[in-house]
Amino acid sequence: MLAAQPQTDVNRLAAIGYCFGGTTALELGRSGAALKAVVGFHSGLGSAKPAMSGAIKAKVLVNIGADDPIIPPEQRAAFETEMNDVGADWRMILYGGVGHSFTNPDVGALGRPGFAYDAAADRRSWAAMIELFGEVF
């Protein structure tokens, strides 16, 4: 476990991830892990095991393309309700006209509708994470 390593400052832990990795980071936050921040980039927002009230200790940031075919508005609304219901300190940034995998410059090679790199959203989402880290660390 990372927190058990002598080089780790256990007061400065965060989890971030992209796509499924972001979904996993959110699940870690939902579990009540001792993290300062959880960040997802075009991550799924649903959960088979929603958080319990007060469980999320981390500040939560999700960066989502408004036109992401994997994360429809209903999933965003359910996430918002869950985060509010459990008292999480959360934020969701929606990037207009942006689809899934917007941080991956090579995603266009897949030829999948709704999957496209967006340099501005990539840059802005990274800056949002850095801003959050400045707040919690």
mmCIF file of the C-alpha atoms, coordinates in Angstrom:
data_MODEL
# 
_entry.id   MODEL 
# 
loop_
_atom_site.group_PDB 
_atom_site.id 
_atom_site.type_symbol 
_atom_site.label_atom_id 
_atom_site.label_alt_id 
_atom_site.label_comp_id 
_atom_site.label_asym_id 
_atom_site.label_entity_id 
_atom_site.label_seq_id 
_atom_site.pdbx_PDB_ins_code 
_atom_site.Cartn_x 
_atom_site.Cartn_y 
_atom_site.Cartn_z 
_atom_site.occupancy 
_atom_site.B_iso_or_equiv 
_atom_site.pdbx_formal_charge 
_atom_site.auth_seq_id 
_atom_site.auth_comp_id 
_atom_site.auth_asym_id 
_atom_site.auth_atom_id 
_atom_site.pdbx_PDB_model_num 
ATOM 1   C CA . MET A 1 1   ? 0.000   0.000  0.000   1.00 0.00 ? 1   MET A CA 1 
ATOM 2   C CA . LEU A 1 2   ? 1.288   3.442  -0.932  1.00 0.00 ? 2   LEU A CA 1 
ATOM 3   C CA . ALA A 1 3   ? 0.546   4.984  2.461   1.00 0.00 ? 3   ALA A CA 1 
ATOM 4   C CA . ALA A 1 4   ? 2.761   2.388  4.168   1.00 0.00 ? 4   ALA A CA 1 
ATOM 5   C CA . GLN A 1 5   ? 5.857   3.348  2.176   1.00 0.00 ? 5   GLN A CA 1 
ATOM 6   C CA . PRO A 1 6   ? 8.400   5.409  4.147   1.00 0.00 ? 6   PRO A CA 1 
ATOM 7   C CA . GLN A 1 7   ? 8.732   7.932  1.286   1.00 0.00 ? 7   GLN A CA 1 
ATOM 8   C CA . THR A 1 8   ? 5.014   8.733  1.374   1.00 0.00 ? 8   THR A CA 1 
ATOM 9   C CA . ASP A 1 9   ? 3.625   11.802 3.084   1.00 0.00 ? 9   ASP A CA 1 
ATOM 10  C CA . VAL A 1 10  ? 0.281   10.381 4.223   1.00 0.00 ? 10  VAL A CA 1 
ATOM 11  C CA . ASN A 1 11  ? -1.063  13.910 4.656   1.00 0.00 ? 11  ASN A CA 1 
ATOM 12  C CA . ARG A 1 12  ? -0.660  14.629 0.934   1.00 0.00 ? 12  ARG A CA 1 
ATOM 13  C CA . LEU A 1 13  ? -2.456  11.800 -0.852  1.00 0.00 ? 13  LEU A CA 1 
ATOM 14  C CA . ALA A 1 14  ? -4.780  12.144 -3.828  1.00 0.00 ? 14  ALA A CA 1 
ATOM 15  C CA . ALA A 1 15  ? -6.141  9.814  -6.474  1.00 0.00 ? 15  ALA A CA 1 
ATOM 16  C CA . ILE A 1 16  ? -6.551  10.778 -10.119 1.00 0.00 ? 16  ILE A CA 1 
ATOM 17  C CA . GLY A 1 17  ? -7.473  8.826  -13.192 1.00 0.00 ? 17  GLY A CA 1 
ATOM 18  C CA . TYR A 1 18  ? -8.625  8.940  -16.768 1.00 0.00 ? 18  TYR A CA 1 
ATOM 19  C CA . CYS A 1 19  ? -11.709 7.079  -18.035 1.00 0.00 ? 19  CYS A CA 1 
ATOM 20  C CA . PHE A 1 20  ? -11.897 3.791  -16.078 1.00 0.00 ? 20  PHE A CA 1 
ATOM 21  C CA . GLY A 1 21  ? -8.993  4.953  -13.910 1.00 0.00 ? 21  GLY A CA 1 
ATOM 22  C CA . GLY A 1 22  ? -11.026 8.025  -13.002 1.00 0.00 ? 22  GLY A CA 1 
ATOM 23  C CA . THR A 1 23  ? -14.002 5.853  -12.168 1.00 0.00 ? 23  THR A CA 1 
ATOM 24  C CA . THR A 1 24  ? -11.703 3.824  -9.916  1.00 0.00 ? 24  THR A CA 1 
ATOM 25  C CA . ALA A 1 25  ? -10.391 6.991  -8.233  1.00 0.00 ? 25  ALA A CA 1 
ATOM 26  C CA . LEU A 1 26  ? -13.990 8.042  -7.530  1.00 0.00 ? 26  LEU A CA 1 
ATOM 27  C CA . GLU A 1 27  ? -14.735 4.625  -6.040  1.00 0.00 ? 27  GLU A CA 1 
ATOM 28  C CA . LEU A 1 28  ? -11.712 5.022  -3.782  1.00 0.00 ? 28  LEU A CA 1 
ATOM 29  C CA . GLY A 1 29  ? -13.114 8.338  -2.630  1.00 0.00 ? 29  GLY A CA 1 
ATOM 30  C CA . ARG A 1 30  ? -16.545 6.807  -2.077  1.00 0.00 ? 30  ARG A CA 1 
ATOM 31  C CA . SER A 1 31  ? -14.933 4.129  0.100   1.00 0.00 ? 31  SER A CA 1 
ATOM 32  C CA . GLY A 1 32  ? -13.803 6.748  2.611   1.00 0.00 ? 32  GLY A CA 1 
ATOM 33  C CA . ALA A 1 33  ? -10.102 6.449  1.808   1.00 0.00 ? 33  ALA A CA 1 
ATOM 34  C CA . ALA A 1 34  ? -7.909  9.003  3.591   1.00 0.00 ? 34  ALA A CA 1 
ATOM 35  C CA . LEU A 1 35  ? -7.316  11.197 0.548   1.00 0.00 ? 35  LEU A CA 1 
ATOM 36  C CA . LYS A 1 36  ? -7.233  14.962 0.224   1.00 0.00 ? 36  LYS A CA 1 
ATOM 37  C CA . ALA A 1 37  ? -8.530  14.978 -3.360  1.00 0.00 ? 37  ALA A CA 1 
ATOM 38  C CA . VAL A 1 38  ? -10.040 12.694 -5.981  1.00 0.00 ? 38  VAL A CA 1 
ATOM 39  C CA . VAL A 1 39  ? -9.958  13.748 -9.638  1.00 0.00 ? 39  VAL A CA 1 
ATOM 40  C CA . GLY A 1 40  ? -11.538 12.089 -12.649 1.00 0.00 ? 40  GLY A CA 1 
ATOM 41  C CA . PHE A 1 41  ? -10.983 13.010 -16.279 1.00 0.00 ? 41  PHE A CA 1 
ATOM 42  C CA . HIS A 1 42  ? -13.825 11.781 -18.529 1.00 0.00 ? 42  HIS A CA 1 
ATOM 43  C CA . SER A 1 43  ? -14.516 9.172  -15.851 1.00 0.00 ? 43  SER A CA 1 
ATOM 44  C CA . GLY A 1 44  ? -17.697 7.228  -15.413 1.00 0.00 ? 44  GLY A CA 1 
ATOM 45  C CA . LEU A 1 45  ? -19.740 8.665  -12.572 1.00 0.00 ? 45  LEU A CA 1 
ATOM 46  C CA . GLY A 1 46  ? -22.056 5.803  -11.662 1.00 0.00 ? 46  GLY A CA 1 
ATOM 47  C CA . SER A 1 47  ? -21.434 3.332  -8.883  1.00 0.00 ? 47  SER A CA 1 
ATOM 48  C CA . ALA A 1 48  ? -22.833 -0.033 -7.877  1.00 0.00 ? 48  ALA A CA 1 
ATOM 49  C CA . LYS A 1 49  ? -22.157 1.033  -4.282  1.00 0.00 ? 49  LYS A CA 1 
ATOM 50  C CA . PRO A 1 50  ? -22.898 4.749  -3.772  1.00 0.00 ? 50  PRO A CA 1 
ATOM 51  C CA . ALA A 1 51  ? -21.165 6.523  -0.912  1.00 0.00 ? 51  ALA A CA 1 
ATOM 52  C CA . MET A 1 52  ? -22.599 6.559  2.560   1.00 0.00 ? 52  MET A CA 1 
ATOM 53  C CA . SER A 1 53  ? -23.296 9.901  4.224   1.00 0.00 ? 53  SER A CA 1 
ATOM 54  C CA . GLY A 1 54  ? -20.066 11.493 5.420   1.00 0.00 ? 54  GLY A CA 1 
ATOM 55  C CA . ALA A 1 55  ? -17.872 8.778  3.878   1.00 0.00 ? 55  ALA A CA 1 
ATOM 56  C CA . ILE A 1 56  ? -16.146 10.943 1.282   1.00 0.00 ? 56  ILE A CA 1 
ATOM 57  C CA . LYS A 1 57  ? -13.284 12.734 2.995   1.00 0.00 ? 57  LYS A CA 1 
ATOM 58  C CA . ALA A 1 58  ? -11.598 13.958 -0.197  1.00 0.00 ? 58  ALA A CA 1 
ATOM 59  C CA . LYS A 1 59  ? -12.562 16.973 -2.242  1.00 0.00 ? 59  LYS A CA 1 
ATOM 60  C CA . VAL A 1 60  ? -13.919 15.638 -5.529  1.00 0.00 ? 60  VAL A CA 1 
ATOM 61  C CA . LEU A 1 61  ? -13.352 17.050 -9.014  1.00 0.00 ? 61  LEU A CA 1 
ATOM 62  C CA . VAL A 1 62  ? -14.693 15.511 -12.195 1.00 0.00 ? 62  VAL A CA 1 
ATOM 63  C CA . ASN A 1 63  ? -13.920 16.891 -15.658 1.00 0.00 ? 63  ASN A CA 1 
ATOM 64  C CA . ILE A 1 64  ? -16.521 15.799 -18.177 1.00 0.00 ? 64  ILE A CA 1 
ATOM 65  C CA . GLY A 1 65  ? -17.244 16.572 -21.827 1.00 0.00 ? 65  GLY A CA 1 
ATOM 66  C CA . ALA A 1 66  ? -20.824 17.817 -22.164 1.00 0.00 ? 66  ALA A CA 1 
ATOM 67  C CA . ASP A 1 67  ? -21.158 15.721 -25.357 1.00 0.00 ? 67  ASP A CA 1 
ATOM 68  C CA . ASP A 1 68  ? -19.568 12.567 -23.938 1.00 0.00 ? 68  ASP A CA 1 
ATOM 69  C CA . PRO A 1 69  ? -21.613 9.588  -25.208 1.00 0.00 ? 69  PRO A CA 1 
ATOM 70  C CA . ILE A 1 70  ? -20.368 7.428  -22.311 1.00 0.00 ? 70  ILE A CA 1 
ATOM 71  C CA . ILE A 1 71  ? -21.496 9.858  -19.587 1.00 0.00 ? 71  ILE A CA 1 
ATOM 72  C CA . PRO A 1 72  ? -25.030 11.043 -20.407 1.00 0.00 ? 72  PRO A CA 1 
ATOM 73  C CA . PRO A 1 73  ? -26.775 13.886 -18.586 1.00 0.00 ? 73  PRO A CA 1 
ATOM 74  C CA . GLU A 1 74  ? -28.743 11.406 -16.466 1.00 0.00 ? 74  GLU A CA 1 
ATOM 75  C CA . GLN A 1 75  ? -25.491 9.953  -15.068 1.00 0.00 ? 75  GLN A CA 1 
ATOM 76  C CA . ARG A 1 76  ? -24.225 13.447 -14.307 1.00 0.00 ? 76  ARG A CA 1 
ATOM 77  C CA . ALA A 1 77  ? -27.478 14.304 -12.509 1.00 0.00 ? 77  ALA A CA 1 
ATOM 78  C CA . ALA A 1 78  ? -27.376 11.090 -10.460 1.00 0.00 ? 78  ALA A CA 1 
ATOM 79  C CA . PHE A 1 79  ? -23.763 11.831 -9.480  1.00 0.00 ? 79  PHE A CA 1 
ATOM 80  C CA . GLU A 1 80  ? -24.719 15.354 -8.433  1.00 0.00 ? 80  GLU A CA 1 
ATOM 81  C CA . THR A 1 81  ? -27.561 14.009 -6.298  1.00 0.00 ? 81  THR A CA 1 
ATOM 82  C CA . GLU A 1 82  ? -25.310 11.385 -4.703  1.00 0.00 ? 82  GLU A CA 1 
ATOM 83  C CA . MET A 1 83  ? -22.576 13.905 -3.879  1.00 0.00 ? 83  MET A CA 1 
ATOM 84  C CA . ASN A 1 84  ? -25.083 16.340 -2.382  1.00 0.00 ? 84  ASN A CA 1 
ATOM 85  C CA . ASP A 1 85  ? -26.856 13.611 -0.410  1.00 0.00 ? 85  ASP A CA 1 
ATOM 86  C CA . VAL A 1 86  ? -23.622 12.426 1.231   1.00 0.00 ? 86  VAL A CA 1 
ATOM 87  C CA . GLY A 1 87  ? -22.315 15.915 1.973   1.00 0.00 ? 87  GLY A CA 1 
ATOM 88  C CA . ALA A 1 88  ? -19.267 15.695 -0.293  1.00 0.00 ? 88  ALA A CA 1 
ATOM 89  C CA . ASP A 1 89  ? -17.199 18.734 -1.228  1.00 0.00 ? 89  ASP A CA 1 
ATOM 90  C CA . TRP A 1 90  ? -17.406 18.248 -4.974  1.00 0.00 ? 90  TRP A CA 1 
ATOM 91  C CA . ARG A 1 91  ? -17.295 20.010 -8.299  1.00 0.00 ? 91  ARG A CA 1 
ATOM 92  C CA . MET A 1 92  ? -18.033 18.943 -11.836 1.00 0.00 ? 92  MET A CA 1 
ATOM 93  C CA . ILE A 1 93  ? -16.671 20.902 -14.758 1.00 0.00 ? 93  ILE A CA 1 
ATOM 94  C CA . LEU A 1 94  ? -18.487 20.391 -18.053 1.00 0.00 ? 94  LEU A CA 1 
ATOM 95  C CA . TYR A 1 95  ? -16.681 21.274 -21.251 1.00 0.00 ? 95  TYR A CA 1 
ATOM 96  C CA . GLY A 1 96  ? -19.137 22.333 -23.957 1.00 0.00 ? 96  GLY A CA 1 
ATOM 97  C CA . GLY A 1 97  ? -18.862 20.649 -27.351 1.00 0.00 ? 97  GLY A CA 1 
ATOM 98  C CA . VAL A 1 98  ? -16.408 18.103 -25.920 1.00 0.00 ? 98  VAL A CA 1 
ATOM 99  C CA . GLY A 1 99  ? -16.704 14.329 -26.084 1.00 0.00 ? 99  GLY A CA 1 
ATOM 100 C CA . HIS A 1 100 ? -15.043 11.359 -24.421 1.00 0.00 ? 100 HIS A CA 1 
ATOM 101 C CA . SER A 1 101 ? -11.269 10.892 -24.059 1.00 0.00 ? 101 SER A CA 1 
ATOM 102 C CA . PHE A 1 102 ? -10.702 14.598 -24.619 1.00 0.00 ? 102 PHE A CA 1 
ATOM 103 C CA . THR A 1 103 ? -7.250  14.367 -23.004 1.00 0.00 ? 103 THR A CA 1 
ATOM 104 C CA . ASN A 1 104 ? -5.931  11.746 -25.435 1.00 0.00 ? 104 ASN A CA 1 
ATOM 105 C CA . PRO A 1 105 ? -4.328  13.265 -28.559 1.00 0.00 ? 105 PRO A CA 1 
ATOM 106 C CA . ASP A 1 106 ? -4.457  9.867  -30.301 1.00 0.00 ? 106 ASP A CA 1 
ATOM 107 C CA . VAL A 1 107 ? -8.093  8.987  -29.636 1.00 0.00 ? 107 VAL A CA 1 
ATOM 108 C CA . GLY A 1 108 ? -9.202  10.133 -33.099 1.00 0.00 ? 108 GLY A CA 1 
ATOM 109 C CA . ALA A 1 109 ? -7.436  7.116  -34.600 1.00 0.00 ? 109 ALA A CA 1 
ATOM 110 C CA . LEU A 1 110 ? -10.159 4.932  -33.088 1.00 0.00 ? 110 LEU A CA 1 
ATOM 111 C CA . GLY A 1 111 ? -12.741 6.500  -35.378 1.00 0.00 ? 111 GLY A CA 1 
ATOM 112 C CA . ARG A 1 112 ? -15.451 6.347  -32.692 1.00 0.00 ? 112 ARG A CA 1 
ATOM 113 C CA . PRO A 1 113 ? -18.192 8.986  -32.784 1.00 0.00 ? 113 PRO A CA 1 
ATOM 114 C CA . GLY A 1 114 ? -18.115 11.198 -29.718 1.00 0.00 ? 114 GLY A CA 1 
ATOM 115 C CA . PHE A 1 115 ? -14.461 10.435 -28.954 1.00 0.00 ? 115 PHE A CA 1 
ATOM 116 C CA . ALA A 1 116 ? -12.120 13.305 -29.796 1.00 0.00 ? 116 ALA A CA 1 
ATOM 117 C CA . TYR A 1 117 ? -9.131  15.120 -28.416 1.00 0.00 ? 117 TYR A CA 1 
ATOM 118 C CA . ASP A 1 118 ? -9.781  18.695 -27.328 1.00 0.00 ? 118 ASP A CA 1 
ATOM 119 C CA . ALA A 1 119 ? -6.639  20.667 -26.520 1.00 0.00 ? 119 ALA A CA 1 
ATOM 120 C CA . ALA A 1 120 ? -8.470  23.433 -24.667 1.00 0.00 ? 120 ALA A CA 1 
ATOM 121 C CA . ALA A 1 121 ? -10.448 21.023 -22.461 1.00 0.00 ? 121 ALA A CA 1 
ATOM 122 C CA . ASP A 1 122 ? -7.282  19.006 -21.849 1.00 0.00 ? 122 ASP A CA 1 
ATOM 123 C CA . ARG A 1 123 ? -5.398  22.109 -20.722 1.00 0.00 ? 123 ARG A CA 1 
ATOM 124 C CA . ARG A 1 124 ? -8.299  23.492 -18.671 1.00 0.00 ? 124 ARG A CA 1 
ATOM 125 C CA . SER A 1 125 ? -9.011  20.209 -16.902 1.00 0.00 ? 125 SER A CA 1 
ATOM 126 C CA . TRP A 1 126 ? -5.360  19.837 -15.907 1.00 0.00 ? 126 TRP A CA 1 
ATOM 127 C CA . ALA A 1 127 ? -5.343  23.423 -14.619 1.00 0.00 ? 127 ALA A CA 1 
ATOM 128 C CA . ALA A 1 128 ? -8.490  22.694 -12.588 1.00 0.00 ? 128 ALA A CA 1 
ATOM 129 C CA . MET A 1 129 ? -6.743  19.737 -10.968 1.00 0.00 ? 129 MET A CA 1 
ATOM 130 C CA . ILE A 1 130 ? -3.661  21.825 -10.159 1.00 0.00 ? 130 ILE A CA 1 
ATOM 131 C CA . GLU A 1 131 ? -5.915  24.488 -8.650  1.00 0.00 ? 131 GLU A CA 1 
ATOM 132 C CA . LEU A 1 132 ? -7.593  21.860 -6.455  1.00 0.00 ? 132 LEU A CA 1 
ATOM 133 C CA . PHE A 1 133 ? -4.214  20.516 -5.374  1.00 0.00 ? 133 PHE A CA 1 
ATOM 134 C CA . GLY A 1 134 ? -3.189  24.053 -4.424  1.00 0.00 ? 134 GLY A CA 1 
ATOM 135 C CA . GLU A 1 135 ? -6.268  24.215 -2.226  1.00 0.00 ? 135 GLU A CA 1 
ATOM 136 C CA . VAL A 1 136 ? -5.787  20.893 -0.430  1.00 0.00 ? 136 VAL A CA 1 
ATOM 137 C CA . PHE A 1 137 ? -1.988  20.602 -0.193  1.00 0.00 ? 137 PHE A CA 1 
# 
